[in-house]
Structures are given as structure tokens and as C-alpha cells.
Short mmCIF file of C-alpha atoms in Angstrom, two decimals:
data_model
loop_
_atom_site.label_atom_id
_atom_site.label_comp_id
_atom_site.label_asym_id
_atom_site.label_seq_id
_atom_site.Cartn_x
_atom_site.Cartn_y
_atom_site.Cartn_z
CA MET A 5 -6.32 -12.75 -13.91
CA LYS A 6 -3.15 -14.79 -13.48
CA PRO A 7 -2.36 -17.58 -15.97
CA LEU A 8 -3.23 -21.14 -15.02
CA LEU A 9 -0.09 -23.18 -14.74
CA LEU A 10 -1.88 -26.49 -14.50
CA GLY A 11 -3.46 -28.56 -17.20
CA MET A 12 -7.07 -29.50 -17.72
CA ALA A 13 -6.51 -32.71 -15.76
CA LEU A 14 -6.38 -30.56 -12.65
CA LEU A 15 -9.85 -29.21 -13.23
CA GLY A 16 -11.35 -32.66 -13.09
CA GLY A 17 -9.43 -33.75 -10.01
CA ILE A 18 -7.95 -37.20 -9.54
CA SER A 19 -10.03 -40.34 -9.56
CA SER A 20 -9.03 -43.20 -7.23
CA GLY A 21 -11.53 -46.01 -7.48
CA GLY A 22 -14.90 -44.53 -6.54
CA ALA A 23 -13.33 -41.32 -5.14
CA VAL A 24 -12.75 -38.13 -7.13
CA LEU A 25 -10.97 -35.31 -5.25
CA VAL A 26 -11.53 -31.94 -6.94
CA PRO A 27 -9.79 -28.67 -5.93
CA SER A 28 -11.77 -25.43 -6.05
CA PRO A 29 -10.61 -23.04 -7.26
CA ALA A 30 -8.01 -24.82 -9.33
CA GLN A 31 -5.81 -21.75 -8.82
CA VAL A 32 -6.25 -19.31 -5.94
CA ASP A 33 -5.63 -15.74 -7.12
CA PHE A 34 -4.46 -13.41 -4.34
CA GLY A 35 -4.52 -10.41 -6.67
CA ASP A 36 -2.33 -7.41 -5.87
CA GLN A 37 -0.44 -7.49 -2.57
CA ALA A 38 2.00 -4.94 -1.19
CA THR A 39 5.58 -6.20 -1.20
CA GLY A 40 6.79 -7.27 2.21
CA ALA A 41 3.24 -7.56 3.57
CA THR A 42 1.41 -10.83 4.21
CA SER A 43 -2.09 -11.33 2.83
CA ASP A 44 -5.04 -12.77 4.69
CA PRO A 45 -5.27 -16.57 4.31
CA MET A 46 -7.19 -17.82 1.26
CA PRO A 47 -8.57 -21.37 0.98
CA THR A 48 -8.48 -24.11 -1.62
CA THR A 49 -11.42 -26.48 -1.11
CA PHE A 50 -10.98 -30.17 -1.88
CA ARG A 51 -14.26 -31.99 -2.48
CA ASN A 52 -14.65 -35.75 -2.79
CA THR A 53 -17.30 -36.06 -5.50
CA GLY A 54 -17.17 -39.87 -5.53
CA ASN A 55 -18.80 -42.58 -3.45
CA GLN A 56 -15.72 -43.80 -1.57
CA ALA A 57 -13.52 -42.13 1.02
CA VAL A 58 -10.10 -40.90 -0.08
CA THR A 59 -7.05 -40.60 2.17
CA VAL A 60 -4.40 -37.93 1.66
CA THR A 61 -0.97 -39.03 2.89
CA ALA A 62 1.03 -35.84 2.21
CA VAL A 63 0.61 -32.17 1.30
CA SER A 64 3.56 -30.65 -0.56
CA ALA A 65 4.92 -27.17 0.01
CA VAL A 66 4.15 -24.63 -2.72
CA THR A 67 6.93 -24.31 -5.29
CA LEU A 68 7.42 -20.61 -4.39
CA ALA A 69 8.35 -19.50 -0.87
CA ALA A 70 6.05 -16.49 -1.22
CA PHE A 71 3.11 -18.85 -0.54
CA VAL A 72 2.93 -20.48 2.90
CA ARG A 73 0.37 -22.90 4.29
CA ALA A 74 -1.60 -21.21 7.06
CA GLY A 75 -4.23 -23.68 8.24
CA GLY A 76 -7.57 -24.88 6.96
CA THR A 77 -9.97 -27.65 7.98
CA CYS A 78 -8.15 -30.58 6.36
CA GLY A 79 -5.60 -30.82 9.15
CA GLU A 80 -2.20 -32.44 8.91
CA PRO A 81 -1.79 -35.58 6.78
CA PRO A 82 -2.75 -38.30 6.79
CA PHE A 83 -6.39 -37.21 6.65
CA THR A 84 -9.47 -38.71 5.01
CA VAL A 85 -12.18 -36.98 3.00
CA ALA A 86 -15.50 -38.83 3.12
CA PRO A 87 -17.72 -39.28 0.03
CA GLN A 88 -19.43 -36.01 -0.97
CA ALA A 89 -17.52 -34.19 1.80
CA SER A 90 -14.87 -31.50 1.57
CA CYS A 91 -12.14 -29.75 3.54
CA THR A 92 -9.91 -26.72 2.98
CA ILE A 93 -6.22 -25.87 2.96
CA GLU A 94 -5.33 -22.19 3.41
CA HIS A 95 -2.26 -20.28 2.27
CA THR A 96 -0.94 -16.74 2.68
CA PHE A 97 0.95 -14.70 0.10
CA THR A 98 3.97 -12.50 0.90
CA PRO A 99 5.56 -11.04 -2.25
CA TYR A 100 9.10 -9.76 -1.95
CA LEU A 101 9.46 -8.17 -5.41
CA VAL A 102 7.24 -6.21 -7.80
CA GLN A 103 6.33 -9.04 -10.15
CA ALA A 104 3.81 -11.79 -10.88
CA TYR A 105 3.97 -14.99 -8.83
CA CYS A 106 2.62 -18.39 -9.90
CA GLY A 107 3.22 -21.55 -7.90
CA TYR A 108 1.69 -24.96 -7.42
CA ALA A 109 1.44 -27.71 -4.81
CA HIS A 110 -0.11 -31.16 -4.63
CA LEU A 111 -1.78 -33.70 -2.40
CA THR A 112 -0.45 -37.27 -2.43
CA LEU A 113 -3.19 -39.89 -2.23
CA ALA A 114 -3.07 -43.28 -0.58
CA GLY A 115 -2.71 -46.00 -3.20
CA GLY A 116 -1.03 -43.68 -5.69
CA GLY A 117 -1.99 -40.55 -7.58
CA ARG A 118 -1.98 -36.91 -6.60
CA VAL A 119 -4.08 -33.78 -6.85
CA ASP A 120 -2.39 -30.59 -8.08
CA PHE A 121 -3.55 -27.06 -7.31
CA GLY A 122 -2.16 -23.60 -8.04
CA LEU A 123 -1.67 -20.23 -6.35
CA ALA A 124 -0.97 -16.86 -7.98
CA GLY A 125 -0.58 -13.22 -7.02
CA GLU A 126 1.05 -9.94 -7.92
CA GLY A 127 3.63 -8.05 -5.86
CA ASN A 128 3.07 -4.30 -6.01
CA VAL A 129 4.01 -1.06 -4.19
CA ALA A 130 2.14 2.14 -3.47
CA TYR A 131 3.18 5.22 -5.43
CA LEU A 132 2.27 8.83 -4.70
CA ASP A 133 1.44 11.22 -7.52
CA ILE A 134 1.92 14.78 -6.25
CA TRP A 135 0.29 17.78 -7.95
CA PRO A 136 1.42 20.45 -8.23
CA PRO A 137 4.99 19.19 -7.74
CA SER A 138 5.86 22.26 -5.63
CA LEU A 139 4.30 25.24 -3.85
CA SER A 140 5.64 28.71 -4.66
CA TYR A 141 4.38 31.85 -2.91
CA PHE A 142 4.42 35.49 -4.04
CA PRO A 143 6.51 37.84 -1.84
CA VAL A 144 4.91 38.34 1.56
CA ASP A 145 5.77 41.01 4.13
CA VAL A 146 7.77 39.69 7.04
CA GLY A 147 5.48 38.89 9.95
CA THR A 148 2.36 38.52 7.80
CA SER A 149 0.79 35.47 6.20
CA SER A 150 -0.01 34.44 2.64
CA GLU A 151 -3.19 32.80 1.48
CA GLY A 152 -3.21 29.03 1.78
CA GLN A 153 -2.09 26.82 -1.09
CA THR A 154 -3.14 23.18 -1.45
CA ILE A 155 -1.27 20.21 -2.83
CA ASN A 156 -2.90 16.91 -3.82
CA LEU A 157 -1.32 13.52 -3.13
CA SER A 158 -2.79 10.42 -4.78
CA ASN A 159 -1.79 6.77 -4.37
CA LEU A 160 -2.13 5.43 -7.92
CA ARG A 161 -1.59 1.75 -7.10
CA PRO A 162 -4.06 -0.98 -6.04
CA VAL A 163 -2.14 -1.56 -2.79
CA GLY A 164 -1.75 0.67 0.24
CA MET A 165 1.22 1.59 2.40
CA THR A 166 2.00 2.67 5.93
CA VAL A 167 3.46 6.18 6.12
CA SER A 168 6.13 6.11 8.83
CA HIS A 169 7.33 9.72 8.53
CA MET A 170 5.90 12.92 7.07
CA TYR A 171 7.78 16.10 7.94
CA LEU A 172 9.04 19.46 6.64
CA ASP A 173 12.80 19.84 6.43
CA GLY A 174 15.12 22.73 5.61
CA PRO A 175 16.42 25.96 7.15
CA ASP A 176 13.08 27.76 6.69
CA ALA A 177 10.70 24.91 7.50
CA SER A 178 9.01 26.91 10.27
CA ALA A 179 7.95 29.58 7.73
CA PHE A 180 5.53 27.16 6.06
CA VAL A 181 2.60 26.45 8.33
CA ARG A 182 0.06 23.72 7.68
CA THR A 183 -3.44 25.13 8.00
CA GLY A 184 -5.63 22.36 6.62
CA GLY A 185 -6.07 19.46 4.25
CA THR A 186 -7.47 15.96 4.54
CA CYS A 187 -4.23 14.02 5.11
CA PRO A 188 -3.77 12.72 8.67
CA THR A 189 -1.74 14.91 11.00
CA GLN A 190 -0.16 12.10 13.03
CA VAL A 191 2.17 9.33 11.85
CA PRO A 192 2.27 6.45 11.37
CA PHE A 193 -0.92 6.12 9.33
CA TYR A 194 -2.16 3.82 6.58
CA TRP A 195 -2.57 5.21 3.07
CA GLY A 196 -5.14 3.11 1.28
CA ALA A 197 -5.05 1.74 -2.23
CA SER A 198 -6.16 4.16 -4.99
CA SER A 199 -6.84 6.92 -2.45
CA SER A 200 -5.87 10.56 -2.14
CA CYS A 201 -5.66 13.41 0.36
CA THR A 202 -4.59 17.07 0.49
CA LEU A 203 -2.20 19.34 2.40
CA THR A 204 -2.72 23.12 2.74
CA TYR A 205 0.08 25.48 3.78
CA ARG A 206 0.46 29.23 4.39
CA PHE A 207 3.74 31.10 4.03
CA VAL A 208 4.72 33.21 7.07
CA PRO A 209 8.23 34.63 6.42
CA ASP A 210 10.39 35.49 9.40
CA HIS A 211 13.12 37.39 7.54
CA VAL A 212 13.65 39.36 4.35
CA GLY A 213 14.77 37.20 1.44
CA SER A 214 14.19 33.75 0.06
CA HIS A 215 12.73 30.87 2.09
CA SER A 216 12.67 27.20 1.15
CA ALA A 217 11.74 23.85 2.66
CA SER A 218 10.91 20.34 1.52
CA MET A 219 8.21 17.89 2.54
CA ASN A 220 9.39 14.32 3.07
CA ILE A 221 6.97 11.39 3.01
CA LEU A 222 8.37 7.93 3.76
CA GLY A 223 6.36 4.78 3.13
CA SER A 224 6.85 2.18 0.41
CA GLY A 225 9.38 4.65 -0.98
CA SER A 226 10.50 8.24 -0.51
CA PHE A 227 8.18 10.95 -1.84
CA GLY A 228 8.02 14.70 -1.42
CA PHE A 229 7.63 18.22 -2.75
CA SER A 230 9.26 21.61 -2.27
CA LEU A 231 7.95 24.91 -0.87
CA SER A 232 9.45 28.34 -1.55
CA GLY A 233 8.69 32.02 -1.12
CA ASP A 234 10.25 35.46 -0.55
CA GLY A 235 9.97 37.55 2.57
CA ALA A 236 9.54 41.27 1.73
CA PRO A 237 10.44 44.22 3.97
CA GLU A 238 7.63 45.20 6.27
CA THR A 239 5.62 47.99 4.64
CA PRO A 240 5.71 51.23 6.74
CA LEU A 241 2.45 52.90 7.62
CA PHE A 242 3.65 56.35 6.43
CA GLY A 243 5.64 57.60 3.49
CA ASP A 244 8.59 58.74 5.63
CA GLY A 245 9.12 55.16 6.79
CA PHE A 246 8.03 55.78 10.39
CA GLU A 247 4.92 54.80 12.21
CA ALA A 248 2.95 57.36 14.13
CA VAL A 249 3.81 57.71 17.81
CA ALA A 250 0.98 58.02 20.25
CA PRO A 251 0.97 61.42 22.05
CA THR A 252 2.10 61.52 25.65
CA PRO A 253 -0.82 62.07 28.03
#
């Protein structure tokens, strides 16, 4: 829960004669939002709890540019709220840094006075926890395949991200073949908040000696893991190092 910036006077609204205009909630909390992404609009409802109409002559901008008015039923000022009636003003939230945001705005009433209301949210970014941090394969004969190994990738944050690229890189990338896992196979794709998926690879060496590659995942940041293994000489079928030759008919 974000801290309320406004005093208790806000909670009771502003009285103007027989009209009392009360904001609800006193502070809209957008919660966690991915940096650079715009939230869905959220409303503040202004109810006239009195017995006389109240006219609003101006609506201020929010003190932080991360919050932008995005509609609502109140319309553009001047507008009037009838006794026991209400209308809404909606805002969106677009954080640009990983931090807490708290802002406020106000309505200016005809005849003097104003009604303050607050908005709050948290800028956040997705982060992938990768386990194990690398895949390492026992030596495998050239031209044959290892058993599959699986790596787990978990987004630990309460916001998601769009993965724009996910690819193997390196001189031996073709030796590591994906054979399964729950992660999508096509990019771009959306990686949800607090979610996880898996990747399974086999090692199929194409030459004797060491092989290496790296997985690159680009989204809210750059993430990845390494893959390595050794290609062993192909094992002959007979002790003299030669395979049997089929007899000539």
C-alpha cells in the first residue's frame, strides 16, 4: 500500500454550502506497473453527498507526469454534479524508473474551495532467475545425441515483459538442439508476472573437441545461460578400428 500524501480533510471532501464533494478512493493505487508501459485507466469517483449541486470549474494536472488523465464521466470543466450524484475522472500510470510514485491533483469549485485527490504506483521490471545457470554435457560421440537437459526460467517480479529475442549464439550453436520445454518457440511473446517456463536441449556434436554456445533472452533486460560439451571420437565397431565390410555378392 502506498502512503497517503493528503490529509484527513481530503477524506471528508469539501463542503460548499449544502454540497459536499467526496473523492473515492482518496488515493488511487495502481500497484506495480512495468516501466515504460502504460496501465489501464483507473477511476476516482467524486460524489456530491449534499443537497445542492456543485460546479467544478477546473481540474488540475497531476503533480507527476507519470499520471495522465484518460477520460471518465465527469467531462471537461466546467461541469456540475447534482445532489447525491457522482461522476468519475480516470488516469493512467506510466512509470519511467524503478521507484515509488505518489502524486496529487485537485478540482477547483465555483465560489471557492477545492477537492484534492491522490494517485500512487510502483515502477518495476521483470527479472529472470535461471537455474541451473548453465548446461554442461558429458562427452558424446560425434554424430550421436546426448540425453536432454532442462533449464528453468522464472520471472520473480510482479510485472511481466515482452521477450523480443530468444536465440542461441556462438560457433557451436547448431550442436545444441532444443527438444522440448514449456517456453514459447516463437518471438515476440509475453512473459507474465511471477511465471516460469522450461527449455530442454540435447547435445549433438559435429566435431571432436569442445563445443560452446550461449542463450540470449532480451526483454526488460538481457538474460541468458551457457551450454557446453565435448565431442568424442566416433567409437569403432571392432577392436582394429575398422567396421565390417559387407561381402561382395
